[in-house]
Amino acid sequence: MERDIWKACALKSTPGRRAVLEVLEESRGPVTAEEVYRRILARGGEAGSRTCLSTVYRTLSTLAEKGLLLRSAGPDGVLSYQLRGTGHRHYLICTRCGATVEIGGCPLEELERALGAETGFAITGHSLELYGLCPRCLGGGDGESPGRKGR
Amino acid sequence: MERDIWKACALKSTPGRRAVLEVLEESRGPVTAEEVYRRILARGGEAGSRTCLSTVYRTLSTLAEKGLLLRSAGPDGVLSYQLRGTGHRHYLICTRCGATVEIGGCPLEELERALGAETGFAITGHSLELYGLCPRCLGGGDGESPGRKGR
DNA sequence: TTATCTGCAAACCGTTTGCAAAGTT
DNA sequence: AACTTTGCAAACGGTTTGCAGATAA
């Protein structure tokens, strides 16, 4: 039980919460609440059969509030979460199939410093994501229906 | 009637649409549909008294589809729009009072080029926003209620 | 035992949409 | 006159919440 996060945060360790955290740990990029939920169902077991979506949402919110998770929004407004590691990460996301590639290093640290000095802001964070088409979607014709509707 | 955008896009010029575009033109940063709507109401006149929120949403979507507007999402998932100028812009946003400061130049052009070559992605865009507390909110105590609830 | 957490269903809120009336060309 | 756009109100979909029962400590 690696460095008991639950006790440290004054939270109770429950199957649902543990499952959420595990999914987050094995995810490379930012994940949606829905996605976390689907993966918990997929893995089955104690949590898989009992955990509901609200618990996932609540756990994600709680962990984000405690500072363990980073919350961001995709271009369509859907929220994603990722474990806040030692340093944070940014991703290059394929707008067609959703494939993500991690970008090494954060190109904004210097900018933040300069900007803080220049504007007087106390800069607390940033959001950065790059979008494009991955090689596979560039090559093939259709990875997914290109016309999207609704939200 | 500057370079008739409406004709160019095969759209009809109506009071509501003109009002949306004007608000967008006089906005420095990304603005929310709600915000656009409020400003249209505030300016009164023909459009001010008749335009409804759906029209604002529809106009924003249409213009974004035509490529005239850039659509992005704030950290809470609310969508914002900004006129796509010659070059695009990024902003430093105060998380307390919402004040925005434009960041000169885009620090990502070089990164995009390097990353495209490295990963094989065709990079089509990015989202970047910095967050922090502006000098005024840093100094004063309260610019707005700090605890927020709901979405 | 006690305070926290969960499942469920309903509320929320930003956004989209169907439809008939109004407006633009 | 033909076609597009609007206002309204209702639908949508992701996210949050109230509540009573289950659970961790």
mmCIF file of C-alpha atoms (C1' of nucleotides) in Angstrom:
data_model
loop_
_atom_site.group_PDB
_atom_site.id
_atom_site.type_symbol
_atom_site.label_atom_id
_atom_site.label_comp_id
_atom_site.label_asym_id
_atom_site.label_seq_id
_atom_site.Cartn_x
_atom_site.Cartn_y
_atom_site.Cartn_z
ATOM 1 C CA MET A 1 0.000 0.000 0.000
ATOM 2 C CA GLU A 2 2.195 2.646 -1.387
ATOM 3 C CA ARG A 3 2.599 5.609 0.929
ATOM 4 C CA ASP A 4 -0.974 5.624 2.161
ATOM 5 C CA ILE A 5 -2.584 8.389 0.156
ATOM 6 C CA TRP A 6 -5.945 7.902 1.774
ATOM 7 C CA LYS A 7 -4.791 8.416 5.288
ATOM 8 C CA ALA A 8 -2.680 11.356 4.189
ATOM 9 C CA CYS A 9 -5.752 13.026 2.724
ATOM 10 C CA ALA A 10 -8.072 12.099 5.565
ATOM 11 C CA LEU A 11 -10.156 10.028 3.198
ATOM 12 C CA LYS A 12 -11.454 6.549 3.682
ATOM 13 C CA SER A 13 -10.078 3.826 1.499
ATOM 14 C CA THR A 14 -12.939 2.196 -0.353
ATOM 15 C CA PRO A 15 -13.042 -0.176 -3.320
ATOM 16 C CA GLY A 16 -14.446 2.517 -5.620
ATOM 17 C CA ARG A 17 -11.813 5.064 -4.739
ATOM 18 C CA ARG A 18 -9.014 2.570 -5.004
ATOM 19 C CA ALA A 19 -10.240 1.549 -8.442
ATOM 20 C CA VAL A 20 -10.357 5.142 -9.639
ATOM 21 C CA LEU A 21 -6.838 5.759 -8.462
ATOM 22 C CA GLU A 22 -5.576 2.583 -10.087
ATOM 23 C CA VAL A 23 -7.083 3.493 -13.425
ATOM 24 C CA LEU A 24 -5.535 6.925 -13.163
ATOM 25 C CA GLU A 25 -2.175 5.394 -12.378
ATOM 26 C CA GLU A 26 -2.179 3.211 -15.431
ATOM 27 C CA SER A 27 -3.329 5.995 -17.750
ATOM 28 C CA ARG A 28 -0.767 7.924 -19.658
ATOM 29 C CA GLY A 29 -2.821 10.949 -20.591
ATOM 30 C CA PRO A 30 -5.754 12.902 -19.239
ATOM 31 C CA VAL A 31 -8.843 10.734 -18.871
ATOM 32 C CA THR A 32 -12.521 11.488 -18.788
ATOM 33 C CA ALA A 33 -14.768 10.467 -15.902
ATOM 34 C CA GLU A 34 -16.696 8.265 -18.306
ATOM 35 C CA GLU A 35 -13.487 6.637 -19.406
ATOM 36 C CA VAL A 36 -12.416 5.929 -15.847
ATOM 37 C CA TYR A 37 -15.827 4.457 -15.197
ATOM 38 C CA ARG A 38 -15.710 2.243 -18.256
ATOM 39 C CA ARG A 39 -12.293 0.921 -17.316
ATOM 40 C CA ILE A 40 -13.425 0.155 -13.799
ATOM 41 C CA LEU A 41 -16.359 -1.826 -15.157
ATOM 42 C CA ALA A 42 -14.071 -3.592 -17.594
ATOM 43 C CA ARG A 43 -11.684 -4.774 -14.952
ATOM 44 C CA GLY A 44 -14.545 -6.340 -13.017
ATOM 45 C CA GLY A 45 -13.949 -7.557 -9.492
ATOM 46 C CA GLU A 46 -15.232 -6.055 -6.297
ATOM 47 C CA ALA A 47 -15.223 -2.445 -7.445
ATOM 48 C CA GLY A 48 -16.124 -3.245 -11.012
ATOM 49 C CA SER A 49 -19.470 -4.626 -10.126
ATOM 50 C CA ARG A 50 -20.549 -2.067 -7.575
ATOM 51 C CA THR A 51 -19.073 1.318 -8.367
ATOM 52 C CA CYS A 52 -21.330 3.875 -10.014
ATOM 53 C CA LEU A 53 -20.580 6.923 -12.100
ATOM 54 C CA SER A 54 -21.312 9.399 -9.313
ATOM 55 C CA THR A 55 -18.682 7.797 -7.161
ATOM 56 C CA VAL A 56 -16.187 8.213 -9.953
ATOM 57 C CA TYR A 57 -17.123 11.868 -10.313
ATOM 58 C CA ARG A 58 -16.987 12.406 -6.597
ATOM 59 C CA THR A 59 -13.650 10.707 -6.229
ATOM 60 C CA LEU A 60 -12.167 12.667 -9.107
ATOM 61 C CA SER A 61 -13.420 15.947 -7.670
ATOM 62 C CA THR A 62 -12.192 15.110 -4.219
ATOM 63 C CA LEU A 63 -8.756 14.093 -5.398
ATOM 64 C CA ALA A 64 -8.507 17.174 -7.592
ATOM 65 C CA GLU A 65 -9.457 19.338 -4.637
ATOM 66 C CA LYS A 66 -6.796 17.697 -2.521
ATOM 67 C CA GLY A 67 -4.332 18.584 -5.248
ATOM 68 C CA LEU A 68 -3.572 15.040 -6.307
ATOM 69 C CA LEU A 69 -5.227 15.399 -9.685
ATOM 70 C CA LEU A 70 -5.049 17.964 -12.420
ATOM 71 C CA ARG A 71 -8.337 18.911 -14.018
ATOM 72 C CA SER A 72 -8.582 20.251 -17.548
ATOM 73 C CA ALA A 73 -11.134 20.508 -20.309
ATOM 74 C CA GLY A 74 -10.951 19.204 -23.865
ATOM 75 C CA PRO A 75 -11.837 21.503 -26.751
ATOM 76 C CA ASP A 76 -15.462 20.428 -26.493
ATOM 77 C CA GLY A 77 -15.710 21.193 -22.802
ATOM 78 C CA VAL A 78 -15.538 17.670 -21.432
ATOM 79 C CA LEU A 79 -13.443 17.473 -18.299
ATOM 80 C CA SER A 80 -10.393 15.260 -17.981
ATOM 81 C CA TYR A 81 -8.238 14.339 -15.054
ATOM 82 C CA GLN A 82 -4.690 13.192 -14.645
ATOM 83 C CA LEU A 83 -2.507 12.282 -11.750
ATOM 84 C CA ARG A 84 -0.295 15.174 -10.818
ATOM 85 C CA GLY A 85 3.115 13.592 -10.906
ATOM 86 C CA THR A 86 6.384 15.108 -9.880
ATOM 87 C CA GLY A 87 6.290 17.333 -12.914
ATOM 88 C CA HIS A 88 3.246 17.777 -15.026
ATOM 89 C CA ARG A 89 2.796 16.727 -18.606
ATOM 90 C CA HIS A 90 1.341 17.905 -21.847
ATOM 91 C CA TYR A 91 -0.046 15.909 -24.705
ATOM 92 C CA LEU A 92 -0.433 15.881 -28.419
ATOM 93 C CA ILE A 93 -3.872 14.536 -29.218
ATOM 94 C CA CYS A 94 -5.181 13.156 -32.475
ATOM 95 C CA THR A 95 -8.465 14.885 -33.226
ATOM 96 C CA ARG A 96 -9.680 11.929 -35.194
ATOM 97 C CA CYS A 97 -8.901 8.797 -33.203
ATOM 98 C CA GLY A 98 -7.964 10.298 -29.863
ATOM 99 C CA ALA A 99 -4.456 8.824 -29.735
ATOM 100 C CA THR A 100 -2.220 10.767 -27.375
ATOM 101 C CA VAL A 101 1.499 11.314 -27.341
ATOM 102 C CA GLU A 102 3.235 12.753 -24.366
ATOM 103 C CA ILE A 103 5.355 15.817 -24.842
ATOM 104 C CA GLY A 104 8.609 15.634 -22.947
ATOM 105 C CA GLY A 105 9.158 18.535 -20.617
ATOM 106 C CA CYS A 106 7.047 21.602 -20.095
ATOM 107 C CA PRO A 107 7.912 24.379 -22.488
ATOM 108 C CA LEU A 108 6.241 27.000 -20.328
ATOM 109 C CA GLU A 109 8.282 27.211 -17.186
ATOM 110 C CA GLU A 110 10.478 29.960 -18.460
ATOM 111 C CA LEU A 111 7.540 31.798 -19.981
ATOM 112 C CA GLU A 112 5.698 31.712 -16.678
ATOM 113 C CA ARG A 113 8.598 33.218 -14.857
ATOM 114 C CA ALA A 114 9.047 36.027 -17.350
ATOM 115 C CA LEU A 115 5.354 36.711 -17.521
ATOM 116 C CA GLY A 116 4.915 36.814 -13.776
ATOM 117 C CA ALA A 117 7.609 39.426 -13.469
ATOM 118 C CA GLU A 118 6.216 41.438 -16.338
ATOM 119 C CA THR A 119 2.557 41.492 -15.337
ATOM 120 C CA GLY A 120 2.594 41.217 -11.566
ATOM 121 C CA PHE A 121 0.393 38.126 -11.704
ATOM 122 C CA ALA A 122 1.088 35.247 -9.375
ATOM 123 C CA ILE A 123 0.892 32.507 -11.949
ATOM 124 C CA THR A 124 -0.565 29.337 -10.551
ATOM 125 C CA GLY A 125 -0.950 27.066 -13.529
ATOM 126 C CA HIS A 126 -1.659 26.656 -17.178
ATOM 127 C CA SER A 127 -3.368 24.459 -19.676
ATOM 128 C CA LEU A 128 -1.674 23.395 -22.856
ATOM 129 C CA GLU A 129 -2.628 20.823 -25.383
ATOM 130 C CA LEU A 130 -1.688 20.343 -28.993
ATOM 131 C CA TYR A 131 -4.041 18.915 -31.574
ATOM 132 C CA GLY A 132 -3.437 17.270 -34.898
ATOM 133 C CA LEU A 133 -3.783 14.131 -36.931
ATOM 134 C CA CYS A 134 -1.685 11.143 -36.037
ATOM 135 C CA PRO A 135 0.309 9.358 -38.755
ATOM 136 C CA ARG A 136 -2.185 6.517 -38.940
ATOM 137 C CA CYS A 137 -5.183 8.785 -39.440
ATOM 138 C CA LEU A 138 -3.214 10.856 -41.904
ATOM 139 C CA GLY A 139 -2.526 7.775 -43.967
ATOM 140 C CA GLY A 140 -5.727 5.744 -43.738
ATOM 141 C CA GLY A 141 -8.932 7.354 -44.899
ATOM 142 C CA ASP A 142 -11.243 6.998 -41.971
ATOM 143 C CA GLY A 143 -10.464 6.389 -38.354
ATOM 144 C CA GLU A 144 -13.824 7.590 -37.220
ATOM 145 C CA SER A 145 -16.708 9.510 -38.723
ATOM 146 C CA PRO A 146 -15.260 12.936 -39.464
ATOM 147 C CA GLY A 147 -18.521 14.854 -39.268
ATOM 148 C CA ARG A 148 -19.483 15.333 -35.698
ATOM 149 C CA LYS A 149 -22.742 16.591 -34.377
ATOM 150 C CA GLY A 150 -24.014 17.823 -31.067
ATOM 151 C CA ARG A 151 -21.783 18.384 -28.130
ATOM 152 C CA MET B 1 -19.473 47.350 -44.154
ATOM 153 C CA GLU B 2 -16.002 46.061 -43.940
ATOM 154 C CA ARG B 3 -15.164 43.419 -46.512
ATOM 155 C CA ASP B 4 -18.559 41.792 -46.427
ATOM 156 C CA ILE B 5 -18.018 38.757 -44.283
ATOM 157 C CA TRP B 6 -21.604 37.641 -44.549
ATOM 158 C CA LYS B 7 -21.679 37.444 -48.277
ATOM 159 C CA ALA B 8 -18.303 35.755 -48.261
ATOM 160 C CA CYS B 9 -19.638 33.039 -45.985
ATOM 161 C CA ALA B 10 -22.980 32.708 -47.734
ATOM 162 C CA LEU B 11 -24.746 33.831 -44.600
ATOM 163 C CA LYS B 12 -27.443 36.416 -44.280
ATOM 164 C CA SER B 13 -26.689 39.582 -42.433
ATOM 165 C CA THR B 14 -29.089 39.979 -39.544
ATOM 166 C CA PRO B 15 -29.072 42.285 -36.512
ATOM 167 C CA GLY B 16 -28.315 39.437 -34.161
ATOM 168 C CA ARG B 17 -25.367 38.178 -36.158
ATOM 169 C CA ARG B 18 -23.969 41.637 -36.631
ATOM 170 C CA ALA B 19 -24.198 42.260 -32.903
ATOM 171 C CA VAL B 20 -22.361 39.024 -32.090
ATOM 172 C CA LEU B 21 -19.583 39.894 -34.479
ATOM 173 C CA GLU B 22 -19.261 43.409 -33.095
ATOM 174 C CA VAL B 23 -18.965 42.154 -29.550
ATOM 175 C CA LEU B 24 -16.339 39.683 -30.657
ATOM 176 C CA GLU B 25 -14.433 42.446 -32.408
ATOM 177 C CA GLU B 26 -14.286 44.612 -29.336
ATOM 178 C CA SER B 27 -13.289 41.766 -27.042
ATOM 179 C CA ARG B 28 -9.661 41.235 -26.333
ATOM 180 C CA GLY B 29 -9.788 37.700 -25.056
ATOM 181 C CA PRO B 30 -11.883 34.580 -25.476
ATOM 182 C CA VAL B 31 -15.501 35.208 -24.528
ATOM 183 C CA THR B 32 -18.297 32.967 -23.416
ATOM 184 C CA ALA B 33 -21.621 32.751 -25.215
ATOM 185 C CA GLU B 34 -23.284 34.081 -22.110
ATOM 186 C CA GLU B 35 -20.892 36.988 -22.048
ATOM 187 C CA VAL B 36 -21.557 37.848 -25.662
ATOM 188 C CA TYR B 37 -25.250 37.712 -24.938
ATOM 189 C CA ARG B 38 -24.980 39.958 -21.908
ATOM 190 C CA ARG B 39 -23.016 42.534 -23.849
ATOM 191 C CA ILE B 40 -25.530 42.532 -26.661
ATOM 192 C CA LEU B 41 -28.308 43.157 -24.189
ATOM 193 C CA ALA B 42 -26.271 45.882 -22.536
ATOM 194 C CA ARG B 43 -25.701 47.796 -25.717
ATOM 195 C CA GLY B 44 -29.442 47.888 -26.371
ATOM 196 C CA GLY B 45 -30.713 49.011 -29.737
ATOM 197 C CA GLU B 46 -32.290 46.876 -32.414
ATOM 198 C CA ALA B 47 -30.370 43.709 -31.721
ATOM 199 C CA GLY B 48 -30.170 44.313 -27.993
ATOM 200 C CA SER B 49 -33.865 44.052 -27.491
ATOM 201 C CA ARG B 50 -34.625 41.120 -29.736
ATOM 202 C CA THR B 51 -31.687 38.742 -29.847
ATOM 203 C CA CYS B 52 -31.943 35.585 -27.792
ATOM 204 C CA LEU B 53 -29.315 33.272 -26.394
ATOM 205 C CA SER B 54 -29.882 30.554 -28.969
ATOM 206 C CA THR B 55 -29.102 32.981 -31.730
ATOM 207 C CA VAL B 56 -25.848 33.813 -30.047
ATOM 208 C CA TYR B 57 -24.997 30.143 -29.743
ATOM 209 C CA ARG B 58 -25.981 29.468 -33.309
ATOM 210 C CA THR B 59 -24.016 32.393 -34.646
ATOM 211 C CA LEU B 60 -20.939 31.433 -32.684
ATOM 212 C CA SER B 61 -21.127 27.844 -33.898
ATOM 213 C CA THR B 62 -21.664 28.890 -37.478
ATOM 214 C CA LEU B 63 -18.792 31.333 -37.479
ATOM 215 C CA ALA B 64 -16.515 28.803 -35.810
ATOM 216 C CA GLU B 65 -17.467 26.254 -38.444
ATOM 217 C CA LYS B 66 -16.664 28.724 -41.184
ATOM 218 C CA GLY B 67 -13.277 29.137 -39.603
ATOM 219 C CA LEU B 68 -13.727 32.730 -38.520
ATOM 220 C CA LEU B 69 -13.769 31.919 -34.828
ATOM 221 C CA LEU B 70 -11.592 29.878 -32.559
ATOM 222 C CA ARG B 71 -13.359 27.723 -30.024
ATOM 223 C CA SER B 72 -11.768 26.642 -26.760
ATOM 224 C CA ALA B 73 -12.837 25.506 -23.327
ATOM 225 C CA GLY B 74 -11.978 27.034 -19.977
ATOM 226 C CA PRO B 75 -10.745 24.812 -17.136
ATOM 227 C CA ASP B 76 -14.322 24.246 -16.029
ATOM 228 C CA GLY B 77 -15.488 23.137 -19.449
ATOM 229 C CA VAL B 78 -17.314 26.285 -20.492
ATOM 230 C CA LEU B 79 -16.743 27.126 -24.131
ATOM 231 C CA SER B 80 -15.221 30.399 -25.266
ATOM 232 C CA TYR B 81 -14.827 31.949 -28.668
ATOM 233 C CA GLN B 82 -12.490 34.477 -30.155
ATOM 234 C CA LEU B 83 -12.058 36.037 -33.517
ATOM 235 C CA ARG B 84 -9.328 34.288 -35.406
ATOM 236 C CA GLY B 85 -7.083 37.177 -36.317
ATOM 237 C CA THR B 86 -4.013 37.129 -38.490
ATOM 238 C CA GLY B 87 -2.107 35.386 -35.765
ATOM 239 C CA HIS B 88 -3.714 33.880 -32.746
ATOM 240 C CA ARG B 89 -3.337 34.947 -29.164
ATOM 241 C CA HIS B 90 -2.968 33.523 -25.725
ATOM 242 C CA TYR B 91 -4.050 34.947 -22.427
ATOM 243 C CA LEU B 92 -3.176 35.083 -18.796
ATOM 244 C CA ILE B 93 -6.390 34.887 -16.805
ATOM 245 C CA CYS B 94 -7.033 35.823 -13.207
ATOM 246 C CA THR B 95 -8.816 32.919 -11.571
ATOM 247 C CA ARG B 96 -10.464 35.218 -9.085
ATOM 248 C CA CYS B 97 -11.812 38.220 -10.985
ATOM 249 C CA GLY B 98 -11.458 37.017 -14.548
ATOM 250 C CA ALA B 99 -9.170 39.811 -15.697
ATOM 251 C CA THR B 100 -7.204 38.842 -18.793
ATOM 252 C CA VAL B 101 -3.856 39.945 -20.096
ATOM 253 C CA GLU B 102 -2.758 39.159 -23.582
ATOM 254 C CA ILE B 103 0.496 37.333 -24.042
ATOM 255 C CA GLY B 104 2.555 38.774 -26.837
ATOM 256 C CA GLY B 105 3.455 36.225 -29.468
ATOM 257 C CA CYS B 106 2.832 32.521 -29.502
ATOM 258 C CA PRO B 107 5.535 30.569 -27.724
ATOM 259 C CA LEU B 108 4.575 27.327 -29.418
ATOM 260 C CA GLU B 109 5.356 27.779 -33.063
ATOM 261 C CA GLU B 110 8.800 26.364 -32.789
ATOM 262 C CA LEU B 111 7.614 23.550 -30.544
ATOM 263 C CA GLU B 112 4.942 22.580 -33.043
ATOM 264 C CA ARG B 113 7.435 22.352 -35.832
ATOM 265 C CA ALA B 114 9.834 20.209 -33.837
ATOM 266 C CA LEU B 115 7.081 18.004 -32.507
ATOM 267 C CA GLY B 116 5.533 17.448 -35.912
ATOM 268 C CA ALA B 117 8.823 16.241 -37.271
ATOM 269 C CA GLU B 118 9.447 14.047 -34.269
ATOM 270 C CA THR B 119 6.060 12.335 -34.029
ATOM 271 C CA GLY B 120 4.737 12.348 -37.574
ATOM 272 C CA PHE B 121 1.593 14.162 -36.485
ATOM 273 C CA ALA B 122 0.178 16.871 -38.684
ATOM 274 C CA ILE B 123 -0.324 19.454 -35.976
ATOM 275 C CA THR B 124 -3.367 21.565 -36.603
ATOM 276 C CA GLY B 125 -3.682 23.673 -33.503
ATOM 277 C CA HIS B 126 -3.280 24.015 -29.806
ATOM 278 C CA SER B 127 -4.840 25.462 -26.725
ATOM 279 C CA LEU B 128 -2.834 27.381 -24.207
ATOM 280 C CA GLU B 129 -3.934 29.467 -21.303
ATOM 281 C CA LEU B 130 -2.155 30.579 -18.178
ATOM 282 C CA TYR B 131 -3.889 31.061 -14.863
ATOM 283 C CA GLY B 132 -3.017 33.047 -11.810
ATOM 284 C CA LEU B 133 -4.002 35.879 -9.523
ATOM 285 C CA CYS B 134 -3.801 39.419 -10.828
ATOM 286 C CA PRO B 135 -2.000 42.080 -8.771
ATOM 287 C CA ARG B 136 -5.276 43.587 -7.576
ATOM 288 C CA CYS B 137 -6.671 40.291 -6.323
ATOM 289 C CA LEU B 138 -3.331 39.463 -4.782
ATOM 290 C CA GLY B 139 -3.405 42.687 -2.802
ATOM 291 C CA GLY B 140 -7.067 43.153 -1.857
ATOM 292 C CA GLY B 141 -8.728 40.396 0.122
ATOM 293 C CA ASP B 142 -11.744 39.480 -1.883
ATOM 294 C CA GLY B 143 -12.578 40.140 -5.467
ATOM 295 C CA GLU B 144 -15.253 37.516 -5.544
ATOM 296 C CA SER B 145 -16.380 34.641 -3.389
ATOM 297 C CA PRO B 146 -13.463 32.209 -3.530
ATOM 298 C CA GLY B 147 -15.465 29.056 -2.821
ATOM 299 C CA ARG B 148 -17.328 28.025 -5.928
ATOM 300 C CA LYS B 149 -19.935 25.352 -6.283
ATOM 301 C CA GLY B 150 -21.604 23.563 -9.102
ATOM 302 C CA ARG B 151 -20.202 23.329 -12.552
ATOM 303 C "C1'" DT C 1 -20.591 3.443 17.155
ATOM 304 C "C1'" DT C 2 -19.900 7.398 14.423
ATOM 305 C "C1'" DA C 3 -18.717 9.921 10.692
ATOM 306 C "C1'" DT C 4 -17.863 9.126 5.980
ATOM 307 C "C1'" DC C 5 -19.059 7.140 1.614
ATOM 308 C "C1'" DT C 6 -22.054 5.038 -1.893
ATOM 309 C "C1'" DG C 7 -25.910 4.053 -5.142
ATOM 310 C "C1'" DC C 8 -29.734 5.828 -7.015
ATOM 311 C "C1'" DA C 9 -32.487 9.141 -9.101
ATOM 312 C "C1'" DA C 10 -33.397 13.706 -9.683
ATOM 313 C "C1'" DA C 11 -31.584 18.379 -10.238
ATOM 314 C "C1'" DC C 12 -28.421 21.450 -12.729
ATOM 315 C "C1'" DC C 13 -26.570 24.161 -16.285
ATOM 316 C "C1'" DG C 14 -24.383 25.092 -20.557
ATOM 317 C "C1'" DT C 15 -25.534 23.926 -25.103
ATOM 318 C "C1'" DT C 16 -28.304 22.243 -28.943
ATOM 319 C "C1'" DT C 17 -32.549 21.616 -31.567
ATOM 320 C "C1'" DG C 18 -37.638 21.317 -33.583
ATOM 321 C "C1'" DC C 19 -40.929 24.203 -35.106
ATOM 322 C "C1'" DA C 20 -43.709 27.987 -36.715
ATOM 323 C "C1'" DA C 21 -43.262 32.908 -37.399
ATOM 324 C "C1'" DA C 22 -40.299 36.657 -39.089
ATOM 325 C "C1'" DG C 23 -36.690 38.362 -41.899
ATOM 326 C "C1'" DT C 24 -33.287 38.637 -45.886
ATOM 327 C "C1'" DT C 25 -32.223 38.635 -50.704
ATOM 328 C "C1'" DA D 1 -41.446 34.050 -53.743
ATOM 329 C "C1'" DA D 2 -37.809 31.078 -52.002
ATOM 330 C "C1'" DC D 3 -34.910 30.206 -48.626
ATOM 331 C "C1'" DT D 4 -32.605 31.364 -44.244
ATOM 332 C "C1'" DT D 5 -32.729 32.812 -39.629
ATOM 333 C "C1'" DT D 6 -34.942 33.683 -35.218
ATOM 334 C "C1'" DG D 7 -37.406 33.144 -30.751
ATOM 335 C "C1'" DC D 8 -39.255 30.111 -27.830
ATOM 336 C "C1'" DA D 9 -39.453 26.169 -25.212
ATOM 337 C "C1'" DA D 10 -38.194 21.674 -24.820
ATOM 338 C "C1'" DA D 11 -34.473 18.199 -25.285
ATOM 339 C "C1'" DC D 12 -29.655 16.834 -24.377
ATOM 340 C "C1'" DG D 13 -25.641 15.263 -22.000
ATOM 341 C "C1'" DG D 14 -22.001 15.857 -18.831
ATOM 342 C "C1'" DT D 15 -21.701 16.877 -13.983
ATOM 343 C "C1'" DT D 16 -23.432 17.578 -9.340
ATOM 344 C "C1'" DT D 17 -26.347 16.646 -5.342
ATOM 345 C "C1'" DG D 18 -30.024 15.035 -1.645
ATOM 346 C "C1'" DC D 19 -31.023 11.228 0.738
ATOM 347 C "C1'" DA D 20 -31.284 6.788 3.055
ATOM 348 C "C1'" DG D 21 -28.727 2.732 3.574
ATOM 349 C "C1'" DA D 22 -23.955 0.598 3.574
ATOM 350 C "C1'" DT D 23 -19.152 0.846 5.065
ATOM 351 C "C1'" DA D 24 -14.519 2.070 6.972
ATOM 352 C "C1'" DA D 25 -12.253 3.265 11.062
#
